[in-house]
Amino acid sequence: MKDSTPQPTRLADYQPYPFRIEKTDLTFRLDPKATRVLSRIRFHPNPARPGRHDLRMDGERLRLIAARIDGAPVTARPDETGLTIPADALPDGAFDFEAEVEIDPSANTALEGLYMSGGMYCTQCEAEGFRRITFYPDRPDVMAPFHVRIESDMPVLLSNGNPVAQGEGWAEWDDPWPKPSYLFALVAGDLVAVRDSFTTRSGRKVDLAIWVRAGDEDRCAYAMDSLKRAMKWDEDVYGREYDLDVFNIVAVDDFNMGAMENKGLNIFNSKLVLASPETATDADFERIESVIAHEYFHNWTGNRITCRDWFQLCLKEGLTVFRDQEFTKDMRSAPVKRIEDVLMLRARQFREDMGPLAHPVRPESYIEINNFYTATVYEKGAELIGMLKLLVGDEGYRRALDLYFERHDGQAATIEDWLKVFEDATGRDLAQFKRWYTDAGTPRLKVEEDWQPGDQGGTYTLTFTQHTPPTPGQDEKPPRVIPIAVGLLNPNGDEILPTTVLEMTEERQSFSFPGLATRPVPSILRGFSAPVVLERESSFDERTFLLAHDTDPFNRWEAGRSLARDVLLSMIRDDAAPSEPHAQALARLVTDDTLDPAFRALCLRLPSEDDLAQALADAGTTPEPERIHTVREGLATYLARQLQKDLVRIYEEMETPPPYSPDAASAGRRALRLAALGYLNRIDHGARAASLFASADNMTESAAALACLIDGGRGAREIAAFYERWKDNRLVIDKWFALQVAHAQPDMAAQVAARLAEHPDFEWKNPNRFRALMGALAANHAGFHHISGAAYRFYADWLIRLDPVNPQTTARMSAAFETWTRYDAERRAMIRAELGRIRQTPDLSRDTFEMVSRILAAEKA
Ligand code: BES
Ligand code: ZN
């Protein structure tokens, strides 16, 4: 460890900063190795912290050249983490602090602060990167208007806000909206703009620009179109308008995350901007649309109203994810989007919540905040907004949001503020709801049912029991309010109770439905109305009935999903044969031409190997990765044979005529066709995949065909051809790396990964490239957990190598080991050894140290 004992930061210790900032002026003299940053900050005493206080500013890896207070030099010696000017060296009242520091962007491989990517300068300041740029109170509750001057011979010089002036070798920007330092951004480079404009509903004309390297202009159209649709949607649905004259987006190749919402100057990982039919898949297009929207939506939920401290991260991220999900529902198919989101939630957030990294949506302490940009804060945080909306209704939600924007505009707010707004706008008491923010863990919801026939019709009763298993540091979990959306169906398939939201507030609670002619079939947790695990015994027949008749598309899908899961689990545990009735039910659904192809494609997808491992562990069985793999492959091949005729017909009928279009309907047809291909590929010796690969004019089909070929142990020629065709396109070559590893046979995965890590194009310092290869290995469940331990060792070796270069990405990727306690003693011993080896690495970053320590702490006694 670099810092001997990293101290946690605690929510309970929050104190306002002793000073407010009236204005922040920055001048950058850019130089790759020696950039000078001149700052002038106008401080005022903060009435919220009476008395005299030292001026403490954050700062890391800065060379201080000079510091002045009100023009007079001060001798201040920075320490490892910042700079303190003692209270007695400060004037009473307001004062100017000025500093000149030197930094080295070219040596910044961590990609936090000011760094260089492909010859351009760019910044990433969230969460705590600004302190690597200059001395500053680098915390979200200190907000100020910024004026920025950039001096550089780069042709394009960008910062936040509106451009005010520019000349030969310089430009000045002014951002009138007070913001915290984490929203600061600067870009300088040889870039070209793809331009458009948007006129807000009150008549402000906004100049839009997407800045990319020359040659990439023709792959920006979809991102630009998405941006304009997002701007319009936020006006229509939330009444929120944009508030500057320009909105700039820059694409960079080296970026730890997906994208960043800096005020007026969003910075994006280039994979989330650049797309053409030949280079991007349908999934890429959809992701671009949602991330562009997400970052744009932050302008109100994040920027105009920001977080008081990083414990409140879900205030902006959970809400903004919820908003981007709603946007996608409106742009595409709402049920399909809901299913995709729940698949993701279960795969990532439930997995997190059931393991050593479980934490509340609003954590109480952290060592490194970067480690808390998690599925729990994001995805579960978004689920909480969805539950609030269900509980208060659409109109209550709209009133609450209006009040939120009105009351907290320009402020740094908390979850308490957020809930108070809902209470004030709707009159509801949300004290119990708050537990969703403070208590970790996924509640288990047991359901019992009762039917009492009677003269006035029978009474049907549902009794729910909730229980949340302990999570690290939280043993006791009081009951939470759970909105349970239910519907009731007659045995003939008619709906007799349309979707109704039951509010469960007790540990055990019953809800009765009197006056029914016959015993109904319940459809419970429609639309996945709460992020819980539903534990309910239900017969095969009942689930096939729901699969055929449920009016709620989510639960219809869910019925099929749980059938497939149970078939797989009994094949794995009891050596059972595949189920013919299951195959027939599936066949009826996927051949139902009245259903959306995208929905049918989702129904064809089997639970992943990781899902099955989790389900087994939950049920008290130690998962065996090879066995899960073999059985799942076996069921897929069985289904391919059983459904062969239907799948062939689907494959033929779902062909989409050129030209390619990324719209949801066409993408849905391709998804269904390619799902059919995935099955047929097991019985046609790769014939269809090979011919599709040869003829495809778009990346969706090329990549899927190549994946099929690799799955079948074929495709050497195609892999080489793909490389030759795309070797100059980094984003496509990322796919080339990922596909080979993700689809490698389990016993070959580590070897394939190791061979590819030797490839001259394996630029491991580039996060996209590193994630393409290593992330694919971690995602190859049976390969990663192969009993040889080769993948564990290889993966740990690379984490150790990456850590000094890029701690943030290393730490995030160490979560691949978070499920380790599920497995057998032999695997646990191997993983424990690798985690121990990582933790003992000299000078390990505190990011990775925190993650590995938390994962290791899961060791069961
Ligand atoms: N504010 C984040 C970017 C960020 C994440 C900065 C972590 C610093 C640390 C941004 O709004 C975001 O959430 N980006 C996501 C994509 C989004 C669509 C969920 C990302 O980068 O993955
Ligand atoms: Zn975000």
Coordinates of C-alpha atoms in Angstrom, one line a residue, residues 506-719:
E506 CA -45.1 -5.4 7.6
E507 CA -42.9 -8.3 7.8
R508 CA -45.9 -10.5 7.1
Q509 CA -49.0 -9.2 5.4
S510 CA -52.1 -10.6 3.7
F511 CA -54.2 -9.1 0.9
S512 CA -57.7 -10.5 0.1
F513 CA -59.7 -10.4 -3.0
P514 CA -63.3 -11.3 -2.3
G515 CA -66.2 -12.0 -4.6
L516 CA -64.5 -14.1 -7.2
A517 CA -66.3 -16.7 -9.2
T518 CA -63.4 -19.1 -9.5
R519 CA -60.0 -19.5 -8.0
P520 CA -57.7 -17.1 -10.0
V521 CA -54.2 -17.5 -11.2
P522 CA -52.1 -14.7 -9.7
S523 CA -49.5 -12.7 -11.7
I524 CA -47.3 -11.2 -9.0
L525 CA -44.6 -8.5 -9.1
R526 CA -45.8 -7.3 -12.5
G527 CA -43.3 -5.2 -14.3
F528 CA -40.9 -6.2 -11.6
S529 CA -42.4 -3.6 -9.3
A530 CA -39.7 -3.9 -6.6
P531 CA -36.1 -5.2 -6.6
V532 CA -36.7 -8.3 -4.6
V533 CA -36.4 -12.1 -5.1
L534 CA -39.8 -13.6 -5.3
E535 CA -39.9 -17.0 -3.7
R536 CA -43.0 -18.8 -4.7
E537 CA -43.7 -22.5 -5.4
S538 CA -45.8 -22.6 -8.5
S539 CA -46.6 -25.5 -10.8
F540 CA -45.2 -26.1 -14.2
D541 CA -48.8 -25.7 -15.6
E542 CA -49.4 -22.4 -13.9
R543 CA -46.2 -21.0 -15.4
T544 CA -46.9 -22.3 -18.9
F545 CA -50.4 -20.7 -18.4
L546 CA -48.9 -17.3 -17.5
L547 CA -46.4 -17.7 -20.4
A548 CA -49.3 -18.0 -22.7
H549 CA -51.8 -15.6 -21.1
D550 CA -50.4 -13.0 -18.8
T551 CA -51.3 -9.6 -20.0
D552 CA -48.3 -8.2 -18.3
P553 CA -45.4 -8.7 -20.7
F554 CA -42.8 -8.6 -18.1
N555 CA -44.4 -11.4 -16.1
R556 CA -45.1 -13.3 -19.3
W557 CA -41.4 -13.3 -20.0
E558 CA -40.6 -14.0 -16.4
A559 CA -42.8 -17.2 -16.5
G560 CA -40.8 -18.5 -19.3
R561 CA -37.5 -17.5 -17.7
S562 CA -38.3 -19.3 -14.5
L563 CA -39.4 -22.4 -16.4
A564 CA -36.1 -22.5 -18.2
R565 CA -34.2 -21.9 -15.0
D566 CA -36.0 -24.7 -13.2
V567 CA -35.4 -27.1 -16.1
L568 CA -31.7 -26.3 -16.0
L569 CA -31.5 -26.6 -12.3
S570 CA -33.0 -30.0 -12.2
M571 CA -30.8 -31.1 -15.1
I572 CA -27.8 -29.8 -13.2
R573 CA -28.7 -31.2 -9.8
D574 CA -30.7 -34.3 -10.5
D575 CA -29.5 -35.3 -13.9
A576 CA -33.0 -34.7 -15.2
A577 CA -33.7 -34.8 -18.9
P578 CA -34.7 -31.6 -20.8
S579 CA -38.4 -30.9 -20.6
E580 CA -40.5 -31.5 -23.7
P581 CA -43.4 -29.4 -22.4
H582 CA -41.0 -26.6 -21.8
A583 CA -39.8 -26.8 -25.3
Q584 CA -43.4 -26.8 -26.6
A585 CA -44.4 -23.8 -24.5
L586 CA -41.3 -22.0 -25.8
A587 CA -42.1 -22.9 -29.4
R588 CA -45.7 -21.6 -29.0
L589 CA -44.4 -18.3 -27.7
V590 CA -41.6 -17.7 -30.2
T591 CA -43.8 -18.6 -33.2
D592 CA -46.5 -16.2 -32.1
D593 CA -46.3 -13.6 -34.8
T594 CA -48.5 -11.2 -32.9
L595 CA -45.6 -10.7 -30.5
D596 CA -42.8 -8.2 -30.9
P597 CA -39.7 -10.0 -32.3
A598 CA -37.5 -8.3 -29.8
F599 CA -39.6 -9.7 -27.0
R600 CA -39.5 -13.2 -28.6
A601 CA -35.7 -12.9 -28.8
L602 CA -35.5 -12.3 -25.1
C603 CA -37.7 -15.3 -24.5
L604 CA -35.3 -17.5 -26.4
R605 CA -32.4 -16.4 -24.3
L606 CA -31.5 -19.0 -21.6
P607 CA -30.3 -17.9 -18.2
S608 CA -26.6 -17.3 -18.2
E609 CA -24.1 -19.6 -16.5
D610 CA -23.4 -17.0 -13.9
D611 CA -27.2 -16.7 -13.2
L612 CA -27.4 -20.4 -12.7
A613 CA -24.4 -20.5 -10.4
Q614 CA -26.0 -17.8 -8.3
A615 CA -29.3 -19.7 -8.3
L616 CA -27.6 -22.9 -7.2
A617 CA -25.6 -21.1 -4.5
D618 CA -28.8 -19.5 -3.3
A619 CA -30.4 -22.9 -3.0
G620 CA -27.5 -24.2 -1.0
T621 CA -25.8 -26.2 -3.8
T622 CA -22.2 -25.5 -4.6
P623 CA -22.1 -24.6 -8.3
E624 CA -19.8 -26.6 -10.6
P625 CA -18.9 -24.4 -13.5
E626 CA -18.1 -27.1 -16.0
R627 CA -21.3 -28.9 -15.3
I628 CA -23.4 -25.8 -15.6
H629 CA -21.7 -25.1 -18.9
T630 CA -22.2 -28.6 -20.2
V631 CA -25.9 -28.8 -19.1
R632 CA -26.7 -25.4 -20.5
E633 CA -25.1 -26.3 -23.8
G634 CA -27.0 -29.6 -23.7
L635 CA -30.4 -27.9 -23.3
A636 CA -29.6 -25.4 -26.0
T637 CA -28.8 -28.2 -28.4
Y638 CA -31.9 -30.1 -27.4
L639 CA -34.1 -27.0 -28.0
A640 CA -32.4 -26.5 -31.3
R641 CA -33.5 -30.0 -32.4
Q642 CA -37.0 -29.7 -30.9
L643 CA -37.7 -26.3 -32.4
Q644 CA -35.6 -26.7 -35.5
K645 CA -38.5 -26.1 -38.0
D646 CA -39.7 -23.1 -36.2
L647 CA -36.2 -21.7 -35.8
V648 CA -35.4 -22.2 -39.5
R649 CA -38.6 -20.3 -40.4
I650 CA -37.8 -17.5 -38.0
Y651 CA -34.3 -17.3 -39.4
E652 CA -35.6 -16.9 -42.9
E653 CA -38.5 -14.7 -42.2
M654 CA -36.6 -12.3 -39.9
E655 CA -34.1 -11.4 -42.5
T656 CA -34.1 -7.6 -42.8
P657 CA -33.6 -6.2 -46.3
P658 CA -30.9 -3.6 -46.7
P659 CA -30.2 -0.8 -46.1
Y660 CA -29.4 -1.4 -42.5
S661 CA -31.2 0.8 -40.0
P662 CA -30.6 0.8 -36.3
D663 CA -34.2 1.5 -35.4
A664 CA -35.8 -0.6 -32.6
A665 CA -38.1 -2.6 -35.0
S666 CA -35.3 -3.6 -37.3
A667 CA -33.0 -4.3 -34.4
G668 CA -35.7 -6.5 -32.9
R669 CA -36.0 -8.6 -36.0
R670 CA -32.3 -9.0 -36.2
A671 CA -32.2 -10.0 -32.5
L672 CA -34.8 -12.7 -33.1
R673 CA -33.1 -14.0 -36.2
L674 CA -29.7 -14.1 -34.5
A675 CA -31.2 -15.8 -31.4
A676 CA -32.5 -18.5 -33.8
L677 CA -29.1 -18.7 -35.4
G678 CA -27.5 -19.3 -32.0
Y679 CA -29.6 -22.4 -31.7
L680 CA -29.4 -23.6 -35.3
N681 CA -25.6 -23.2 -35.2
R682 CA -25.5 -26.2 -32.9
I683 CA -27.0 -28.5 -35.5
D684 CA -26.0 -27.1 -38.9
H685 CA -22.2 -27.4 -38.5
G686 CA -21.8 -23.6 -38.7
A687 CA -23.3 -23.5 -42.2
R688 CA -25.6 -20.5 -41.6
A689 CA -23.1 -18.6 -39.5
A690 CA -20.4 -19.0 -42.2
S691 CA -22.7 -17.8 -44.9
L692 CA -24.0 -14.9 -42.8
F693 CA -20.5 -13.8 -41.9
A694 CA -19.6 -13.8 -45.6
S695 CA -22.6 -11.8 -46.7
A696 CA -23.3 -9.5 -43.7
D697 CA -23.2 -5.8 -44.4
N698 CA -23.4 -4.7 -40.8
M699 CA -21.6 -5.4 -37.5
T700 CA -24.6 -6.8 -35.7
E701 CA -24.6 -9.8 -38.0
S702 CA -20.9 -10.0 -38.6
A703 CA -20.1 -10.2 -34.9
A704 CA -23.0 -12.6 -34.1
A705 CA -21.9 -14.9 -37.0
L706 CA -18.3 -14.8 -35.8
A707 CA -19.4 -15.6 -32.3
C708 CA -21.3 -18.6 -33.5
L709 CA -18.3 -19.8 -35.5
I710 CA -16.0 -19.6 -32.5
D711 CA -18.7 -21.3 -30.3
G712 CA -18.6 -24.2 -32.6
G713 CA -14.8 -24.4 -32.5
R714 CA -14.6 -23.0 -36.1
G715 CA -13.9 -19.6 -37.5
A716 CA -10.1 -19.4 -37.6
R717 CA -10.3 -18.1 -41.2
E718 CA -13.0 -15.6 -40.3
I719 CA -11.1 -14.4 -37.3

